[in-house]
Amino acid sequence: LPAVGAPFAYSGVNLTVQHLSLRSSFPFDLSAKLPGDGTLSLKGTAGPLNAKNAANTPFQATLALKHFDPVAAGAVPASQGISMVVDLDAQMASDGAMLTSSGKIQAAHLQLARTGSPAPRPVQIDYAISNNLAERTGRAKDVAIHTGSVAAHVTGGYRMTPQAVVLDLRLAAPNLPIDQLQALLPAAGISLPTGSQLRGGTLTANLAITGPATATTIAGPVEIDNTTLAGFDLGSRIEGLKLFKSGGGTEIQKLSATINASPQITQLSNLDANLPQIGTATGG
């Protein structure tokens, strides 16, 4: 039972163990049904059993989650606006002190913000993490979030407390093509003007993701270079600039800022914008 929140409930649990021994390893096969029509399969070998704490028993296993819905399972509160349906294939190993895991995740209908909407295409994630079982801390060696042929990478650490998982992560997205990132914008709650889309250019971001996983703070520099907001003429929408029309689009030569976003407020500082058809802007 978790220290905070409702307990997790699983049905259809089946465990098969062969050659059970307290002094040597033995094969096992565990399966279960998850809330929201998901399934779990864990197959491998475990042992010898740790007499002081069974959770520290060494094991090696293959984990498969199918159609896992973290909201339906109670792992993520619906009020956070984060939702997805996940398929996971992973390798796991523990020596009794350190647990390591690596694998591939396919997240369908990904939504990362209350103001967002599900991404139109599944997002692929490759990951490698390690957990210190005694200290309840972990390291993300690399979490690669793929969109098209490019990826943003997350590294750093996290700490598990009774109240929440506390994050201390860094996201690096160097010169990623905007055309390939555009499908992820709705999931992050970024809405472009109706009928418009970004064409060409790159996005660079170097962000710190800190605090409880349910109420993170995201801070760091973001820059967009050499893109066009097609289908939206910003100059014609600003009083006094209506004579400066841009043919149905707005060219963005550079748009950079330092972002600091928490659940309470979003601040943009060090703003530096160059829109050739309109002019430049600085400030916050």
Short mmCIF file of C-alpha atoms in Angstrom, two decimals:
data_model
loop_
_atom_site.label_atom_id
_atom_site.label_comp_id
_atom_site.label_asym_id
_atom_site.label_seq_id
_atom_site.Cartn_x
_atom_site.Cartn_y
_atom_site.Cartn_z
CA LEU A 1 0.00 0.00 0.00
CA PRO A 2 1.43 3.40 -0.93
CA ALA A 3 2.02 5.86 1.93
CA VAL A 4 -0.07 8.47 0.11
CA GLY A 5 -3.00 7.90 -2.23
CA ALA A 6 -5.16 4.93 -3.11
CA PRO A 7 -3.66 1.43 -3.30
CA PHE A 8 -2.93 -0.14 -6.67
CA ALA A 9 -5.25 -3.03 -7.56
CA TYR A 10 -4.35 -5.85 -9.95
CA SER A 11 -6.50 -8.77 -11.09
CA GLY A 12 -5.77 -12.03 -12.90
CA VAL A 13 -2.42 -12.39 -11.14
CA ASN A 14 -0.59 -15.61 -12.04
CA LEU A 15 2.84 -16.61 -10.74
CA THR A 16 4.66 -19.76 -11.83
CA VAL A 17 7.93 -20.78 -10.15
CA GLN A 18 10.04 -23.80 -11.01
CA HIS A 19 12.79 -25.44 -8.93
CA LEU A 20 12.09 -23.15 -5.99
CA SER A 21 15.09 -22.89 -3.71
CA LEU A 22 16.17 -20.59 -0.90
CA ARG A 23 19.85 -21.00 -1.77
CA SER A 24 19.99 -20.79 -5.58
CA SER A 25 18.31 -18.96 -8.44
CA PHE A 26 15.10 -20.25 -10.00
CA PRO A 27 12.95 -19.30 -13.03
CA PHE A 28 9.66 -17.46 -12.61
CA ASP A 29 6.84 -16.18 -14.81
CA LEU A 30 4.50 -13.47 -13.50
CA SER A 31 1.50 -12.04 -15.34
CA ALA A 32 -1.36 -9.76 -14.34
CA LYS A 33 -4.17 -7.61 -15.69
CA LEU A 34 -3.90 -3.86 -15.13
CA PRO A 35 -6.63 -1.24 -14.79
CA GLY A 36 -7.68 0.17 -18.15
CA ASP A 37 -7.33 -3.11 -20.11
CA GLY A 38 -3.58 -3.27 -19.67
CA THR A 39 -1.46 -6.37 -19.15
CA LEU A 40 1.84 -7.09 -17.40
CA SER A 41 4.31 -9.90 -18.08
CA LEU A 42 7.53 -10.41 -16.11
CA LYS A 43 9.73 -13.43 -16.89
CA GLY A 44 13.19 -14.27 -15.62
CA THR A 45 15.22 -15.80 -12.84
CA ALA A 46 15.48 -14.79 -9.17
CA GLY A 47 17.50 -15.86 -6.17
CA PRO A 48 19.00 -16.81 -3.91
CA LEU A 49 16.33 -15.26 -1.68
CA ASN A 50 17.43 -12.49 0.66
CA ALA A 51 16.40 -13.68 4.13
CA LYS A 52 16.38 -10.18 5.65
CA ASN A 53 14.44 -8.41 2.90
CA ALA A 54 12.88 -10.31 0.00
CA ALA A 55 12.78 -7.08 -2.05
CA ASN A 56 16.58 -7.21 -2.19
CA THR A 57 16.66 -10.64 -3.81
CA PRO A 58 18.82 -10.58 -6.98
CA PHE A 59 16.97 -11.16 -10.26
CA GLN A 60 17.13 -10.78 -14.02
CA ALA A 61 13.93 -10.40 -16.00
CA THR A 62 12.18 -9.23 -19.14
CA LEU A 63 9.24 -6.88 -18.57
CA ALA A 64 6.41 -6.29 -21.05
CA LEU A 65 3.59 -3.81 -20.40
CA LYS A 66 0.84 -3.59 -22.98
CA HIS A 67 -1.81 -0.86 -23.16
CA PHE A 68 -0.75 0.57 -19.80
CA ASP A 69 -2.81 3.64 -18.91
CA PRO A 70 -1.11 5.44 -15.95
CA VAL A 71 -4.23 7.52 -15.20
CA ALA A 72 -6.54 4.49 -15.11
CA ALA A 73 -3.96 2.66 -12.98
CA GLY A 74 -3.85 5.53 -10.48
CA ALA A 75 -0.14 6.23 -11.06
CA VAL A 76 -0.85 9.75 -12.38
CA PRO A 77 -3.75 11.92 -11.11
CA ALA A 78 -6.16 12.88 -13.88
CA SER A 79 -6.06 16.49 -12.63
CA GLN A 80 -2.44 16.85 -13.79
CA GLY A 81 -3.44 16.73 -17.45
CA ILE A 82 -0.82 14.08 -18.19
CA SER A 83 -2.09 11.05 -20.07
CA MET A 84 -0.93 8.37 -22.49
CA VAL A 85 -1.30 4.69 -23.36
CA VAL A 86 2.04 2.91 -23.10
CA ASP A 87 3.60 -0.24 -24.52
CA LEU A 88 6.91 -1.07 -22.80
CA ASP A 89 9.53 -3.73 -23.50
CA ALA A 90 12.43 -3.71 -21.04
CA GLN A 91 15.29 -5.66 -19.54
CA MET A 92 15.71 -5.46 -15.75
CA ALA A 93 18.41 -6.71 -13.39
CA SER A 94 19.12 -6.35 -9.68
CA ASP A 95 22.06 -7.46 -7.56
CA GLY A 96 20.08 -6.78 -4.39
CA ALA A 97 21.47 -3.25 -3.99
CA MET A 98 21.21 -1.67 -7.44
CA LEU A 99 18.40 -2.12 -9.97
CA THR A 100 19.08 -1.31 -13.62
CA SER A 101 16.58 -1.16 -16.45
CA SER A 102 16.72 -0.34 -20.14
CA GLY A 103 14.17 -0.64 -22.89
CA LYS A 104 11.80 0.93 -25.37
CA ILE A 105 8.53 2.76 -24.76
CA GLN A 106 5.84 3.60 -27.29
CA ALA A 107 3.47 6.25 -25.91
CA ALA A 108 0.24 6.77 -27.84
CA HIS A 109 -2.14 9.72 -27.29
CA LEU A 110 0.62 11.51 -25.32
CA GLN A 111 -0.49 14.63 -23.45
CA LEU A 112 1.88 16.50 -21.11
CA ALA A 113 -0.12 19.55 -20.00
CA ARG A 114 -3.60 20.37 -18.73
CA THR A 115 -4.02 22.79 -21.62
CA GLY A 116 -2.72 20.29 -24.17
CA SER A 117 -4.29 17.76 -26.48
CA PRO A 118 -3.09 14.24 -27.39
CA ALA A 119 -0.24 14.01 -29.89
CA PRO A 120 -1.51 12.73 -33.25
CA ARG A 121 1.25 10.10 -33.56
CA PRO A 122 2.90 7.73 -31.06
CA VAL A 123 6.15 8.90 -29.48
CA GLN A 124 9.10 6.51 -29.20
CA ILE A 125 11.32 6.61 -26.10
CA ASP A 126 14.53 4.66 -25.43
CA TYR A 127 15.73 4.70 -21.84
CA ALA A 128 18.42 3.45 -19.47
CA ILE A 129 18.06 4.06 -15.73
CA SER A 130 19.46 2.75 -12.44
CA ASN A 131 18.00 2.73 -8.92
CA ASN A 132 19.72 2.53 -5.55
CA LEU A 133 17.25 0.34 -3.64
CA ALA A 134 18.45 1.29 -0.15
CA GLU A 135 18.61 5.05 -0.73
CA ARG A 136 15.52 5.13 -2.99
CA THR A 137 17.34 7.29 -5.51
CA GLY A 138 17.93 6.84 -9.21
CA ARG A 139 19.87 8.05 -12.23
CA ALA A 140 18.57 8.52 -15.74
CA LYS A 141 21.64 7.62 -17.80
CA ASP A 142 19.78 8.55 -20.98
CA VAL A 143 16.15 8.95 -21.94
CA ALA A 144 15.92 9.60 -25.70
CA ILE A 145 12.58 11.01 -26.86
CA HIS A 146 12.29 10.41 -30.60
CA THR A 147 10.26 12.47 -33.03
CA GLY A 148 10.89 11.66 -36.67
CA SER A 149 14.58 10.98 -37.19
CA VAL A 150 15.82 13.16 -34.29
CA ALA A 151 15.73 12.92 -30.51
CA ALA A 152 15.84 15.07 -27.39
CA HIS A 153 17.81 13.58 -24.50
CA VAL A 154 17.03 13.66 -20.78
CA THR A 155 19.64 12.86 -18.12
CA GLY A 156 19.90 13.43 -14.37
CA GLY A 157 18.56 12.00 -11.15
CA TYR A 158 15.43 11.45 -9.10
CA ARG A 159 14.50 10.63 -5.53
CA MET A 160 11.48 8.63 -4.36
CA THR A 161 9.65 9.95 -1.29
CA PRO A 162 6.33 8.83 0.25
CA GLN A 163 4.67 11.92 -1.22
CA ALA A 164 6.09 11.99 -4.76
CA VAL A 165 9.00 11.29 -7.07
CA VAL A 166 11.29 14.35 -6.90
CA LEU A 167 13.10 15.10 -10.17
CA ASP A 168 16.44 16.74 -10.95
CA LEU A 169 16.72 16.28 -14.72
CA ARG A 170 18.20 18.07 -17.72
CA LEU A 171 16.68 18.06 -21.21
CA ALA A 172 18.95 18.76 -24.18
CA ALA A 173 17.41 19.44 -27.59
CA PRO A 174 20.14 20.79 -29.90
CA ASN A 175 19.09 22.18 -33.30
CA LEU A 176 16.07 19.90 -33.77
CA PRO A 177 14.12 20.37 -37.03
CA ILE A 178 10.84 22.14 -36.25
CA ASP A 179 9.01 20.28 -39.00
CA GLN A 180 9.55 17.04 -37.06
CA LEU A 181 8.76 18.55 -33.65
CA GLN A 182 5.49 20.16 -34.66
CA ALA A 183 3.37 17.07 -33.93
CA LEU A 184 4.45 17.26 -30.25
CA LEU A 185 3.40 20.88 -29.71
CA PRO A 186 -0.27 20.12 -28.88
CA ALA A 187 0.82 17.54 -26.27
CA ALA A 188 2.85 20.22 -24.47
CA GLY A 189 -0.08 22.64 -24.51
CA ILE A 190 1.37 24.86 -27.26
CA SER A 191 -1.39 25.96 -29.62
CA LEU A 192 -0.61 27.75 -32.86
CA PRO A 193 -3.15 30.19 -34.37
CA THR A 194 -6.00 28.40 -36.15
CA GLY A 195 -5.04 27.37 -39.67
CA SER A 196 -1.32 28.07 -39.21
CA GLN A 197 1.76 25.87 -38.99
CA LEU A 198 5.51 26.28 -38.59
CA ARG A 199 7.64 25.53 -41.63
CA GLY A 200 11.38 24.98 -41.59
CA GLY A 201 13.95 26.09 -39.05
CA THR A 202 15.30 24.59 -35.85
CA LEU A 203 14.62 24.59 -32.13
CA THR A 204 17.32 24.44 -29.45
CA ALA A 205 16.52 23.99 -25.77
CA ASN A 206 18.52 23.26 -22.64
CA LEU A 207 16.08 22.88 -19.76
CA ALA A 208 16.24 21.92 -16.09
CA ILE A 209 13.25 19.87 -14.91
CA THR A 210 13.11 19.94 -11.10
CA GLY A 211 10.74 19.36 -8.21
CA PRO A 212 7.95 16.84 -7.56
CA ALA A 213 6.92 14.97 -10.71
CA THR A 214 3.34 16.15 -10.21
CA ALA A 215 4.34 19.85 -9.98
CA THR A 216 7.61 20.37 -11.82
CA THR A 217 9.47 23.58 -12.56
CA ILE A 218 10.98 23.86 -16.05
CA ALA A 219 13.69 26.47 -16.55
CA GLY A 220 16.32 27.32 -19.14
CA PRO A 221 17.01 28.85 -22.55
CA VAL A 222 14.93 28.09 -25.65
CA GLU A 223 15.70 29.37 -29.16
CA ILE A 224 13.90 29.11 -32.52
CA ASP A 225 15.81 30.00 -35.69
CA ASN A 226 14.83 30.57 -39.32
CA THR A 227 11.24 29.35 -39.35
CA THR A 228 7.99 30.69 -40.80
CA LEU A 229 4.59 30.74 -39.14
CA ALA A 230 2.65 30.00 -42.32
CA GLY A 231 -0.99 30.99 -42.47
CA PHE A 232 -0.75 33.74 -39.84
CA ASP A 233 0.22 37.33 -40.66
CA LEU A 234 1.28 38.81 -37.32
CA GLY A 235 1.88 42.28 -38.80
CA SER A 236 -1.73 42.60 -39.93
CA ARG A 237 -2.97 41.73 -36.41
CA ILE A 238 -1.10 44.53 -34.63
CA GLU A 239 -2.68 48.00 -34.67
CA GLY A 240 -0.38 50.43 -36.47
CA LEU A 241 1.35 47.69 -38.46
CA LYS A 242 -1.53 46.66 -40.69
CA LEU A 243 0.17 48.12 -43.75
CA PHE A 244 3.06 45.70 -43.31
CA LYS A 245 1.52 42.52 -44.65
CA SER A 246 3.66 39.43 -45.10
CA GLY A 247 1.73 37.39 -47.62
CA GLY A 248 -0.14 35.18 -45.19
CA GLY A 249 2.84 34.23 -43.05
CA THR A 250 5.25 35.54 -40.44
CA GLU A 251 8.97 34.99 -40.89
CA ILE A 252 10.87 34.35 -37.63
CA GLN A 253 14.60 34.81 -38.08
CA LYS A 254 15.27 34.36 -34.36
CA LEU A 255 13.16 34.01 -31.25
CA SER A 256 14.96 33.21 -28.00
CA ALA A 257 14.12 33.54 -24.32
CA THR A 258 14.84 32.06 -20.91
CA ILE A 259 11.75 30.25 -19.64
CA ASN A 260 10.82 29.61 -16.03
CA ALA A 261 7.57 27.69 -15.79
CA SER A 262 5.94 26.30 -12.65
CA PRO A 263 2.35 25.27 -11.91
CA GLN A 264 1.75 28.78 -10.55
CA ILE A 265 3.32 31.04 -13.21
CA THR A 266 5.27 31.12 -16.46
CA GLN A 267 7.92 33.80 -16.95
CA LEU A 268 9.90 34.67 -20.08
CA SER A 269 13.06 36.74 -19.65
CA ASN A 270 16.02 37.69 -21.85
CA LEU A 271 13.62 37.86 -24.80
CA ASP A 272 15.33 38.46 -28.15
CA ALA A 273 13.11 38.36 -31.23
CA ASN A 274 13.84 39.26 -34.84
CA LEU A 275 10.85 39.18 -37.20
CA PRO A 276 12.14 40.83 -40.40
CA GLN A 277 8.72 41.93 -41.67
CA ILE A 278 7.91 43.67 -38.35
CA GLY A 279 11.06 44.43 -36.39
CA THR A 280 12.92 43.34 -33.28
CA ALA A 281 11.87 42.99 -29.67
CA THR A 282 13.72 42.50 -26.39
CA GLY A 283 12.62 42.33 -22.78
CA GLY A 284 10.51 39.93 -20.74
#
